Amino acid sequence: MPRYEYRCHTCGDTFELSRPMAESSEPAACPSGHDDTVKLLSTIAVGGSAAAPAPRSGGGCCGGGCCG
C-alpha cells in the first residue's frame, strides 16, 4: 500500500499514512488530532546499481569494422 506524507497546519508536524491511492486526497488527521492538514507532493527516488546495457557492435558496416 502506498505511503503518503502530510503536514499539519496547526502544529507543523509532518507525518506519513499508508492508504489506498483512491483515498490519498481524503482528509487526514495528524497524530495530535488536528484536522487542518495538507498532503505534500512527494518526489520519487529510484535507486539501484543496474547499469545501462553495453552498446552492441557488429552487424552493420559502421559497427562491424568493415569500413576500411
mmCIF file of C-alpha atoms in Angstrom:
data_model
loop_
_atom_site.group_PDB
_atom_site.id
_atom_site.type_symbol
_atom_site.label_atom_id
_atom_site.label_comp_id
_atom_site.label_asym_id
_atom_site.label_seq_id
_atom_site.Cartn_x
_atom_site.Cartn_y
_atom_site.Cartn_z
ATOM 1 C CA MET A 1 0.000 0.000 0.000
ATOM 2 C CA PRO A 2 1.433 3.437 -0.889
ATOM 3 C CA ARG A 3 2.607 5.821 1.818
ATOM 4 C CA TYR A 4 1.668 9.487 1.640
ATOM 5 C CA GLU A 5 3.205 12.401 3.519
ATOM 6 C CA TYR A 6 1.036 15.073 5.141
ATOM 7 C CA ARG A 7 1.735 18.272 7.082
ATOM 8 C CA CYS A 8 -0.428 19.714 9.845
ATOM 9 C CA HIS A 9 -1.072 23.459 9.558
ATOM 10 C CA THR A 10 -1.956 23.694 13.257
ATOM 11 C CA CYS A 11 1.148 22.150 14.858
ATOM 12 C CA GLY A 12 3.525 21.956 11.864
ATOM 13 C CA ASP A 13 4.185 18.227 12.240
ATOM 14 C CA THR A 14 4.863 16.119 9.150
ATOM 15 C CA PHE A 15 3.559 12.552 9.186
ATOM 16 C CA GLU A 16 3.027 9.603 6.846
ATOM 17 C CA LEU A 17 -0.005 7.408 6.290
ATOM 18 C CA SER A 18 -0.358 4.157 4.382
ATOM 19 C CA ARG A 19 -3.617 4.208 2.461
ATOM 20 C CA PRO A 20 -5.040 3.158 -0.893
ATOM 21 C CA MET A 21 -4.443 5.500 -3.833
ATOM 22 C CA ALA A 22 -8.185 6.147 -4.035
ATOM 23 C CA GLU A 23 -8.046 7.663 -0.523
ATOM 24 C CA SER A 24 -4.856 9.714 -0.958
ATOM 25 C CA SER A 25 -6.676 13.050 -1.305
ATOM 26 C CA GLU A 26 -9.134 12.475 1.536
ATOM 27 C CA PRO A 27 -8.622 14.472 4.743
ATOM 28 C CA ALA A 28 -6.111 13.036 7.199
ATOM 29 C CA ALA A 29 -5.971 13.956 10.880
ATOM 30 C CA CYS A 30 -2.485 14.450 12.304
ATOM 31 C CA PRO A 31 -1.330 12.200 15.181
ATOM 32 C CA SER A 32 -2.079 15.075 17.595
ATOM 33 C CA GLY A 33 -5.716 15.089 16.460
ATOM 34 C CA HIS A 34 -5.737 18.244 14.316
ATOM 35 C CA ASP A 35 -7.773 18.192 11.111
ATOM 36 C CA ASP A 36 -6.118 21.094 9.229
ATOM 37 C CA THR A 37 -3.676 19.039 7.157
ATOM 38 C CA VAL A 38 -2.418 19.051 3.589
ATOM 39 C CA LYS A 39 -0.936 16.241 1.503
ATOM 40 C CA LEU A 40 2.629 17.001 0.459
ATOM 41 C CA LEU A 41 3.943 16.459 -3.037
ATOM 42 C CA SER A 42 6.337 13.548 -2.871
ATOM 43 C CA THR A 43 9.315 13.040 -5.097
ATOM 44 C CA ILE A 44 10.157 9.507 -6.040
ATOM 45 C CA ALA A 45 13.757 8.440 -5.956
ATOM 46 C CA VAL A 46 14.670 5.363 -7.901
ATOM 47 C CA GLY A 47 17.930 3.814 -6.901
ATOM 48 C CA GLY A 48 19.843 0.727 -7.687
ATOM 49 C CA SER A 49 23.031 -0.460 -9.201
ATOM 50 C CA ALA A 50 21.809 -1.707 -12.577
ATOM 51 C CA ALA A 51 23.974 -0.385 -15.363
ATOM 52 C CA ALA A 52 22.808 0.504 -18.839
ATOM 53 C CA PRO A 53 23.378 -2.279 -21.344
ATOM 54 C CA ALA A 54 26.653 -2.054 -23.241
ATOM 55 C CA PRO A 55 26.344 -0.879 -26.829
ATOM 56 C CA ARG A 56 26.335 -3.710 -29.304
ATOM 57 C CA SER A 57 28.835 -3.724 -32.103
ATOM 58 C CA GLY A 58 28.805 -5.707 -35.274
ATOM 59 C CA GLY A 59 26.127 -6.373 -37.789
ATOM 60 C CA GLY A 60 26.404 -3.159 -39.811
ATOM 61 C CA CYS A 61 29.101 -1.528 -41.840
ATOM 62 C CA CYS A 62 29.726 1.218 -39.284
ATOM 63 C CA GLY A 63 29.571 -1.038 -36.238
ATOM 64 C CA GLY A 64 31.200 -4.145 -37.598
ATOM 65 C CA GLY A 65 34.570 -2.793 -38.620
ATOM 66 C CA CYS A 66 34.143 -3.455 -42.328
ATOM 67 C CA CYS A 67 34.742 0.164 -43.377
ATOM 68 C CA GLY A 68 38.359 0.085 -44.293
#
